[in-house]
Short mmCIF file of N, CA and C in Angstrom, two decimals:
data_model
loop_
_atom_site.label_atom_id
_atom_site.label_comp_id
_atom_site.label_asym_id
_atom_site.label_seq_id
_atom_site.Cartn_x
_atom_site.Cartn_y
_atom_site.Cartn_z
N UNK A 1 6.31 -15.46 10.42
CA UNK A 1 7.08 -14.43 9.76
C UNK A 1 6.52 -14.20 8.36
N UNK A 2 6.86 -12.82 8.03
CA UNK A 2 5.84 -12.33 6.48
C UNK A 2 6.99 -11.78 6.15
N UNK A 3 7.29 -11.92 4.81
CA UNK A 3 7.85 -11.06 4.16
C UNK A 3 7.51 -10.30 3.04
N UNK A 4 7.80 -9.19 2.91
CA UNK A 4 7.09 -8.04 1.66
C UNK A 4 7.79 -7.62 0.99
N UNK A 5 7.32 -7.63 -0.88
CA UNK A 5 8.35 -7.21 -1.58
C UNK A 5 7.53 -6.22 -2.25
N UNK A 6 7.81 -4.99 -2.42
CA UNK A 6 7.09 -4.21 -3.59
C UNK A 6 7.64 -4.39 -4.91
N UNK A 7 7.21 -3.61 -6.32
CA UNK A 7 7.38 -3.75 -7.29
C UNK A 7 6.37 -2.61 -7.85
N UNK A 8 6.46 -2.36 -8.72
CA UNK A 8 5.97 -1.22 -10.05
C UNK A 8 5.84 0.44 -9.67
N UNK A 9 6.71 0.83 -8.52
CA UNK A 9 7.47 2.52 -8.67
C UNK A 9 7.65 2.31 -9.98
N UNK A 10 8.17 3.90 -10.15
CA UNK A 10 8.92 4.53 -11.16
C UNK A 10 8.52 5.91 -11.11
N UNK A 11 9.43 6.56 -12.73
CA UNK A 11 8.68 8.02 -12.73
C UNK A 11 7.49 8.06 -14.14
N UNK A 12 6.52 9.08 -13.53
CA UNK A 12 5.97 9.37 -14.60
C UNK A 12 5.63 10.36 -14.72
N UNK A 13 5.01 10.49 -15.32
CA UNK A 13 4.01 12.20 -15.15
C UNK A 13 2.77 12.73 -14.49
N UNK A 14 2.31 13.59 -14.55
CA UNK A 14 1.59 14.05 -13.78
C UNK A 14 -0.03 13.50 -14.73
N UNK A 15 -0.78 12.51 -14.18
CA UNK A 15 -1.97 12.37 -14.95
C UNK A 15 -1.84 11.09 -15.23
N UNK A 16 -1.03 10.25 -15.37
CA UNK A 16 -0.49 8.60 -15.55
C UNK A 16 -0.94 7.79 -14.75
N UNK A 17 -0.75 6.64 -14.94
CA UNK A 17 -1.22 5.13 -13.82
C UNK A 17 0.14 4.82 -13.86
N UNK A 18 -0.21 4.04 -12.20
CA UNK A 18 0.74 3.17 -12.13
C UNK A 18 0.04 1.96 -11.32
N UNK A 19 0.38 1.29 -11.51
CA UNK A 19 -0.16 -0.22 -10.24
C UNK A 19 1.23 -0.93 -9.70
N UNK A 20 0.99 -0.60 -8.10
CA UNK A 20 2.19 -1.56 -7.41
C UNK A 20 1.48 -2.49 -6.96
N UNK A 21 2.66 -3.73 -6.52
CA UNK A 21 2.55 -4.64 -6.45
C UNK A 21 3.38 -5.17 -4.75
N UNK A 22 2.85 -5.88 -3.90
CA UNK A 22 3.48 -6.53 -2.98
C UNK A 22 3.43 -7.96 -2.81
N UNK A 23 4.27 -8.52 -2.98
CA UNK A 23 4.85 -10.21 -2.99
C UNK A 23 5.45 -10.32 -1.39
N UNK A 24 4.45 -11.55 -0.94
CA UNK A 24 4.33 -11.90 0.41
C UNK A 24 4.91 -13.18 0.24
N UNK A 25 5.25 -13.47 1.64
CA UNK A 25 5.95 -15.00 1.28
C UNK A 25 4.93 -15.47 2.57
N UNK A 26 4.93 -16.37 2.75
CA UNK A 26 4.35 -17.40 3.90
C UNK A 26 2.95 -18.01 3.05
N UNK A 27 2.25 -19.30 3.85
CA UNK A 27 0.78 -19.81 3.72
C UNK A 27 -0.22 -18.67 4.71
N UNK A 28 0.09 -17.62 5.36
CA UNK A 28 -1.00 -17.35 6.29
C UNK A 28 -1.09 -15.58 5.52
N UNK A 29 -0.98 -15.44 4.16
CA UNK A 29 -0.99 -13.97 3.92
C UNK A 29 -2.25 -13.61 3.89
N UNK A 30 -3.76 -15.07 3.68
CA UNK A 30 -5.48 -14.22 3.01
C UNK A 30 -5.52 -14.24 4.98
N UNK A 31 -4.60 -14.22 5.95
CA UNK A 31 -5.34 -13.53 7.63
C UNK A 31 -5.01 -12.52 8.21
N UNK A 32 -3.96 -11.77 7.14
CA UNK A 32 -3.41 -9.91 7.28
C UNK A 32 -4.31 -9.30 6.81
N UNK A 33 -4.69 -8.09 7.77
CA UNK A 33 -5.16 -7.26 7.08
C UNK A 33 -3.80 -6.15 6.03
N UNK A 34 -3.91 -6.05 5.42
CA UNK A 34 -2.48 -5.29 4.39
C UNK A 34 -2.88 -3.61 4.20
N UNK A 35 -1.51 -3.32 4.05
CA UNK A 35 -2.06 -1.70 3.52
C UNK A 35 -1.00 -0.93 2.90
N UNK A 36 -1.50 -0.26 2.38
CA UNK A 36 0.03 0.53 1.87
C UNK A 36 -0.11 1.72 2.53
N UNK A 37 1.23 2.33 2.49
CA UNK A 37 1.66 3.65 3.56
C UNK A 37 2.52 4.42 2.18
N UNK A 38 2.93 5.28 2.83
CA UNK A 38 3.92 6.52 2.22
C UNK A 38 4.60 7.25 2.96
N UNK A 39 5.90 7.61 2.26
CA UNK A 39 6.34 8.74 3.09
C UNK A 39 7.12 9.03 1.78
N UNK A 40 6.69 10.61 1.90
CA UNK A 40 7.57 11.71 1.36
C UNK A 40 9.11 12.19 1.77
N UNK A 41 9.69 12.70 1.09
CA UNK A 41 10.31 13.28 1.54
C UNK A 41 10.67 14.60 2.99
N UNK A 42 11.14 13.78 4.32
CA UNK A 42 11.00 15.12 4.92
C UNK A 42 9.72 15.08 6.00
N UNK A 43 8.79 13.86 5.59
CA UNK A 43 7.44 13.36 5.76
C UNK A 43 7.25 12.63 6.73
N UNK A 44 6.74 12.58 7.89
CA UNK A 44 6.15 11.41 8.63
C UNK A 44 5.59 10.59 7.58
N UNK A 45 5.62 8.78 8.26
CA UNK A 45 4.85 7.83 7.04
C UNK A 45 3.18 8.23 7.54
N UNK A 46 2.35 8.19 6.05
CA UNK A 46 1.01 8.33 5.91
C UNK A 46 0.19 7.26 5.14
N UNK A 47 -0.58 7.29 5.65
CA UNK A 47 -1.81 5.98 5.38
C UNK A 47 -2.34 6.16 4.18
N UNK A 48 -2.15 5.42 3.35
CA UNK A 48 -2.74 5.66 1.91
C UNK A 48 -4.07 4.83 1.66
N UNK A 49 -3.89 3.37 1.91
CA UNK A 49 -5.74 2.78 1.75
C UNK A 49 -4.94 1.07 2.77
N UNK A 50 -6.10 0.81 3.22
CA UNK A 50 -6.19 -0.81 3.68
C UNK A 50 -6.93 -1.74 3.67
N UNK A 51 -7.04 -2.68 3.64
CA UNK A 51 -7.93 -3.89 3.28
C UNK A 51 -7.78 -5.01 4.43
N UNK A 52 -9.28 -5.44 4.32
CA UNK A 52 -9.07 -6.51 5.38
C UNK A 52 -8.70 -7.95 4.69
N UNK A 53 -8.65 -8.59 5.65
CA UNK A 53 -8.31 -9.91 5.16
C UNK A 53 -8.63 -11.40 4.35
N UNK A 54 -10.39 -10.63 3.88
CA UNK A 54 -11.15 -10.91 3.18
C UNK A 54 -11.23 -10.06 2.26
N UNK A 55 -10.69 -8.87 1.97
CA UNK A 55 -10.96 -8.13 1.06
C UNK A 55 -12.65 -7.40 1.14
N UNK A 56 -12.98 -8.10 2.09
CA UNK A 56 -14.25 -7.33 2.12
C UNK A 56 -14.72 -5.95 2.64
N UNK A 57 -13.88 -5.28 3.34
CA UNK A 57 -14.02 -3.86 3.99
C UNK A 57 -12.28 -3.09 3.01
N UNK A 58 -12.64 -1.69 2.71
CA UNK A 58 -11.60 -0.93 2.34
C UNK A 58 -11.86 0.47 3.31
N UNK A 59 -10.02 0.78 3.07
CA UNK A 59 -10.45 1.98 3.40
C UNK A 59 -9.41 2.56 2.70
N UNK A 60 -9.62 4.02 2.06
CA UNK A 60 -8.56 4.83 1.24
C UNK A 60 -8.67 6.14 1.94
N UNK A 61 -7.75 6.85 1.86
CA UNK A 61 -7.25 8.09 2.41
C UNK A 61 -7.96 8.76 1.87
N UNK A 62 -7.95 10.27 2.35
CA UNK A 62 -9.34 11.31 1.38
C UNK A 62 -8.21 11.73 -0.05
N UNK A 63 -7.44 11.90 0.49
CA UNK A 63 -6.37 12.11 -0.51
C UNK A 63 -6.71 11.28 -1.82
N UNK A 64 -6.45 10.47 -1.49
CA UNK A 64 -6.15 9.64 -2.70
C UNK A 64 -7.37 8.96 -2.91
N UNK A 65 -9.03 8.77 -2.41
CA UNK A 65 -10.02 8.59 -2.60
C UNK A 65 -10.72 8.83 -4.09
N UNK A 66 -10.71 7.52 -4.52
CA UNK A 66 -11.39 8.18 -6.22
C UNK A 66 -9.99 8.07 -7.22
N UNK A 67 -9.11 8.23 -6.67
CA UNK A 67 -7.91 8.13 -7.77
C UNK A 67 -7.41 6.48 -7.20
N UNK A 68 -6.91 6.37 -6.26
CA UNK A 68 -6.20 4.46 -5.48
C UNK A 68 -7.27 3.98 -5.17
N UNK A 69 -7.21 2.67 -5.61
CA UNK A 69 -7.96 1.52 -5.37
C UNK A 69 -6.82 0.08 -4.47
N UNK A 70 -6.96 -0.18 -3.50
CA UNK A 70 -6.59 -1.46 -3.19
C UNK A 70 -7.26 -2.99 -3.18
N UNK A 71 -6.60 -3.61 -3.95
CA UNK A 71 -7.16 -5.13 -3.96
C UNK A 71 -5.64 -6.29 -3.65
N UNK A 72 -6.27 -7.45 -3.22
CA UNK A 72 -5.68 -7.99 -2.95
C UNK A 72 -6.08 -9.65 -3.83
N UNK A 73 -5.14 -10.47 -3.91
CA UNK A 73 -5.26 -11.92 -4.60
C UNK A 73 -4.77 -12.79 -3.46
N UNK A 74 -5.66 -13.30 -3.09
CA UNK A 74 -5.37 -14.32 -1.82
C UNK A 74 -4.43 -15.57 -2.23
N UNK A 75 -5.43 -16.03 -3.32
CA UNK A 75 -4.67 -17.10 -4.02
C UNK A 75 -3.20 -17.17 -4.84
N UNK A 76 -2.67 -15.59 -4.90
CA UNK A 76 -1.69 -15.45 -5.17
C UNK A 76 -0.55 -14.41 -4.51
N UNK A 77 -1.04 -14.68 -3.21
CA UNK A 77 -0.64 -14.27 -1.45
C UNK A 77 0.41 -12.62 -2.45
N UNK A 78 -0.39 -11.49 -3.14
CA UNK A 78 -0.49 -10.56 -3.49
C UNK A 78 -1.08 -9.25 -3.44
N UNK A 79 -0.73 -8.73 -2.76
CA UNK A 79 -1.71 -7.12 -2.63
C UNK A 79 -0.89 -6.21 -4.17
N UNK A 80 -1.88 -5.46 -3.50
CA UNK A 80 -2.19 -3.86 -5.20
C UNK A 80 -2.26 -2.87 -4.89
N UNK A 81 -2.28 -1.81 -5.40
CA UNK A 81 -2.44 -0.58 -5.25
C UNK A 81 -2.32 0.15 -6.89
N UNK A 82 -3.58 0.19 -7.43
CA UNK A 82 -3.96 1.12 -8.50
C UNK A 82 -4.12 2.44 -8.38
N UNK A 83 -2.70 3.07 -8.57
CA UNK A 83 -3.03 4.84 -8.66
C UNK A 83 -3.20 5.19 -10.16
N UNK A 84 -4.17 5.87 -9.96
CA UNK A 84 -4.53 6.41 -11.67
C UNK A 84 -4.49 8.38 -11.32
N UNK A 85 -4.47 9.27 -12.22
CA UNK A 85 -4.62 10.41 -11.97
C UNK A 85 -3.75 10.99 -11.27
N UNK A 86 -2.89 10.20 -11.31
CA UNK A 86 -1.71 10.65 -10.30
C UNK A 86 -0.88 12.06 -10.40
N UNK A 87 -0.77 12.98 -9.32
CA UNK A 87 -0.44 14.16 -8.81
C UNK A 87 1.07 13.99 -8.47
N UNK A 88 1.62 15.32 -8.67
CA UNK A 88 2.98 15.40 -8.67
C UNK A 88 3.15 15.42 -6.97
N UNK A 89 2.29 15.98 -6.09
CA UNK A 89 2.13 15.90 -4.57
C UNK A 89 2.22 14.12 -4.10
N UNK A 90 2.01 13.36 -4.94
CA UNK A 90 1.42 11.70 -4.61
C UNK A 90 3.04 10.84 -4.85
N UNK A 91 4.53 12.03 -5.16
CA UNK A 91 5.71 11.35 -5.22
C UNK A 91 6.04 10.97 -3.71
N UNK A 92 6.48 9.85 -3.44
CA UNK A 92 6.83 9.02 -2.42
C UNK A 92 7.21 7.86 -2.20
N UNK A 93 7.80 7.18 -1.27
CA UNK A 93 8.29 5.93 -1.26
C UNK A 93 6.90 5.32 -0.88
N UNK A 94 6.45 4.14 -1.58
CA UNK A 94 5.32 3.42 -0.61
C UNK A 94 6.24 1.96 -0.66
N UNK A 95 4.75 1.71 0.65
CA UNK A 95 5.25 0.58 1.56
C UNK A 95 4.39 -0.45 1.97
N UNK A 96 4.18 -1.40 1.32
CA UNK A 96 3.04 -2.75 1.85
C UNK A 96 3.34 -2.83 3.12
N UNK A 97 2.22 -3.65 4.09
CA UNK A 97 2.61 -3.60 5.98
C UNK A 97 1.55 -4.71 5.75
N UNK A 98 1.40 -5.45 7.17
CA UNK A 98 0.55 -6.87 7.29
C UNK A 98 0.63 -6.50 8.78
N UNK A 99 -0.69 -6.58 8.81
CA UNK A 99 -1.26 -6.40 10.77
C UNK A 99 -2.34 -7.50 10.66
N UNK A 100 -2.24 -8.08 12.11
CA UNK A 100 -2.65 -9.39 12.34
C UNK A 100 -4.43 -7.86 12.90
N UNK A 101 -4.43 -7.19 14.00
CA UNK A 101 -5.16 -6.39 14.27
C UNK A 101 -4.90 -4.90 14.51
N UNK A 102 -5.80 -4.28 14.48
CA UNK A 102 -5.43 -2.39 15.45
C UNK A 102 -6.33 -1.78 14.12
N UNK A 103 -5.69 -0.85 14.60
CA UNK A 103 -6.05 0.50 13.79
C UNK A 103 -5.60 0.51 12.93
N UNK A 104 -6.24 0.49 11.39
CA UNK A 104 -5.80 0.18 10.28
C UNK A 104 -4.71 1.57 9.63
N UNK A 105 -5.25 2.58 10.31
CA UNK A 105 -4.46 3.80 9.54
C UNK A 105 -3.07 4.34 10.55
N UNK A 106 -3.10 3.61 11.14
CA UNK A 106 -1.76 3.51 12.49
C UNK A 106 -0.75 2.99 11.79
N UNK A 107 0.53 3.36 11.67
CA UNK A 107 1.63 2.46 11.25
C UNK A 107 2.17 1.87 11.78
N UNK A 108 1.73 2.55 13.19
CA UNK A 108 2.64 1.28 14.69
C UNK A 108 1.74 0.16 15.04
N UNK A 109 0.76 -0.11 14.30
CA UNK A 109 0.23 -1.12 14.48
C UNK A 109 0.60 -2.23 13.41
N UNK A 110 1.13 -2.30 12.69
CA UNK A 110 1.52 -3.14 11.48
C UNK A 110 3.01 -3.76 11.57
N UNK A 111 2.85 -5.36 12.02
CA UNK A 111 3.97 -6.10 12.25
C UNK A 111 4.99 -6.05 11.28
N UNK A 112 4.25 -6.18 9.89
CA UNK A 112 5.48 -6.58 8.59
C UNK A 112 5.72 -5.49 7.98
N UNK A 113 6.54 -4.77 7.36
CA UNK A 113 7.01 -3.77 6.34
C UNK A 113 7.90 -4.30 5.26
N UNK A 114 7.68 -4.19 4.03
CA UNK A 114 8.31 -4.02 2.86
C UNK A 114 9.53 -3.14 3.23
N UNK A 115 10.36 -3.22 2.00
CA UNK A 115 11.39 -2.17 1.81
C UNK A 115 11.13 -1.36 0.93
N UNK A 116 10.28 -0.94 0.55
CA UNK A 116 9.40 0.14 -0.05
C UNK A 116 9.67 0.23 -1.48
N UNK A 117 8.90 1.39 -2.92
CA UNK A 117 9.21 1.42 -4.33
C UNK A 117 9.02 2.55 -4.08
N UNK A 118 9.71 3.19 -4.76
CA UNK A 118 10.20 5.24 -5.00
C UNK A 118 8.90 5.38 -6.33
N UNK A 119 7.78 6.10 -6.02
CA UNK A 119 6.94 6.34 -6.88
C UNK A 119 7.14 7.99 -6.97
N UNK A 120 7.80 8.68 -8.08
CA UNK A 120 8.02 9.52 -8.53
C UNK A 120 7.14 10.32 -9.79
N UNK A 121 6.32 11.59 -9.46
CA UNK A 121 5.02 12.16 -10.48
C UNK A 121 5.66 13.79 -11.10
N UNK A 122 5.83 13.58 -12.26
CA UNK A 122 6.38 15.24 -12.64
C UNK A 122 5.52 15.97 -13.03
N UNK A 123 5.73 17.39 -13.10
CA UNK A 123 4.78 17.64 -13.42
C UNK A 123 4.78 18.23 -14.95
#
């Protein structure tokens, strides 16, 4: 069992950083691959970037390509998500997930879900 906590939503403006944060509980979090998702308002959830379980392969959405970066701290069973440049279109709930395998940009493939952080961009 995994559990996921996010941390660092809020509102800001249009052009700002923010960096969230997901707090995992268990010893087996550096053998998830992790990812963060979104959903808008009104929105099917959408794939924002994922990482493997080494941190050695990424992948980020075209969307958000060049602006989010995902990293992860094994040793401090922690994933990230650095949005910089952030767009008033990029307001949404996101959501850390932990998949043992599949398709990384699938959401039905991802065993664990967070209870998500309300990331809000004005313009």
């Amino acid at each position: 069992q995994v559990q996921l906590v996010e941390s660092g939503g809020g509102l800001v403006q249009a052009g700002d950083s923010l960096r969230l944060s997901c707090a995992t509980s268990g010893r087996t979090f550096s053998t998830y691959i992790m990812a963060w998702f979104r959903q808008g308002s009104g929105n099917p959830r959408q794939f924002v970037a994922a990482l493997s379980s080494s941190a050695g392969l990424t992948s980020h959405a075209d969307l958000v390509k060049g602006r989010f970066t995902i990293s992860r701290d094994n040793a401090k069973n922690t994933l990230y998500l650095q949005m910089n440049s952030l767009k008033p279109e990029d307001t949404a709930v996101y959501y850390c997930a932990a998949s043992r395998a599949g398709n990384w940009h699938n959401p039905n493939d991802y065993e664990y879900w967070g209870q998500g952080t309300q990331v809000t961009v004005s313009s």
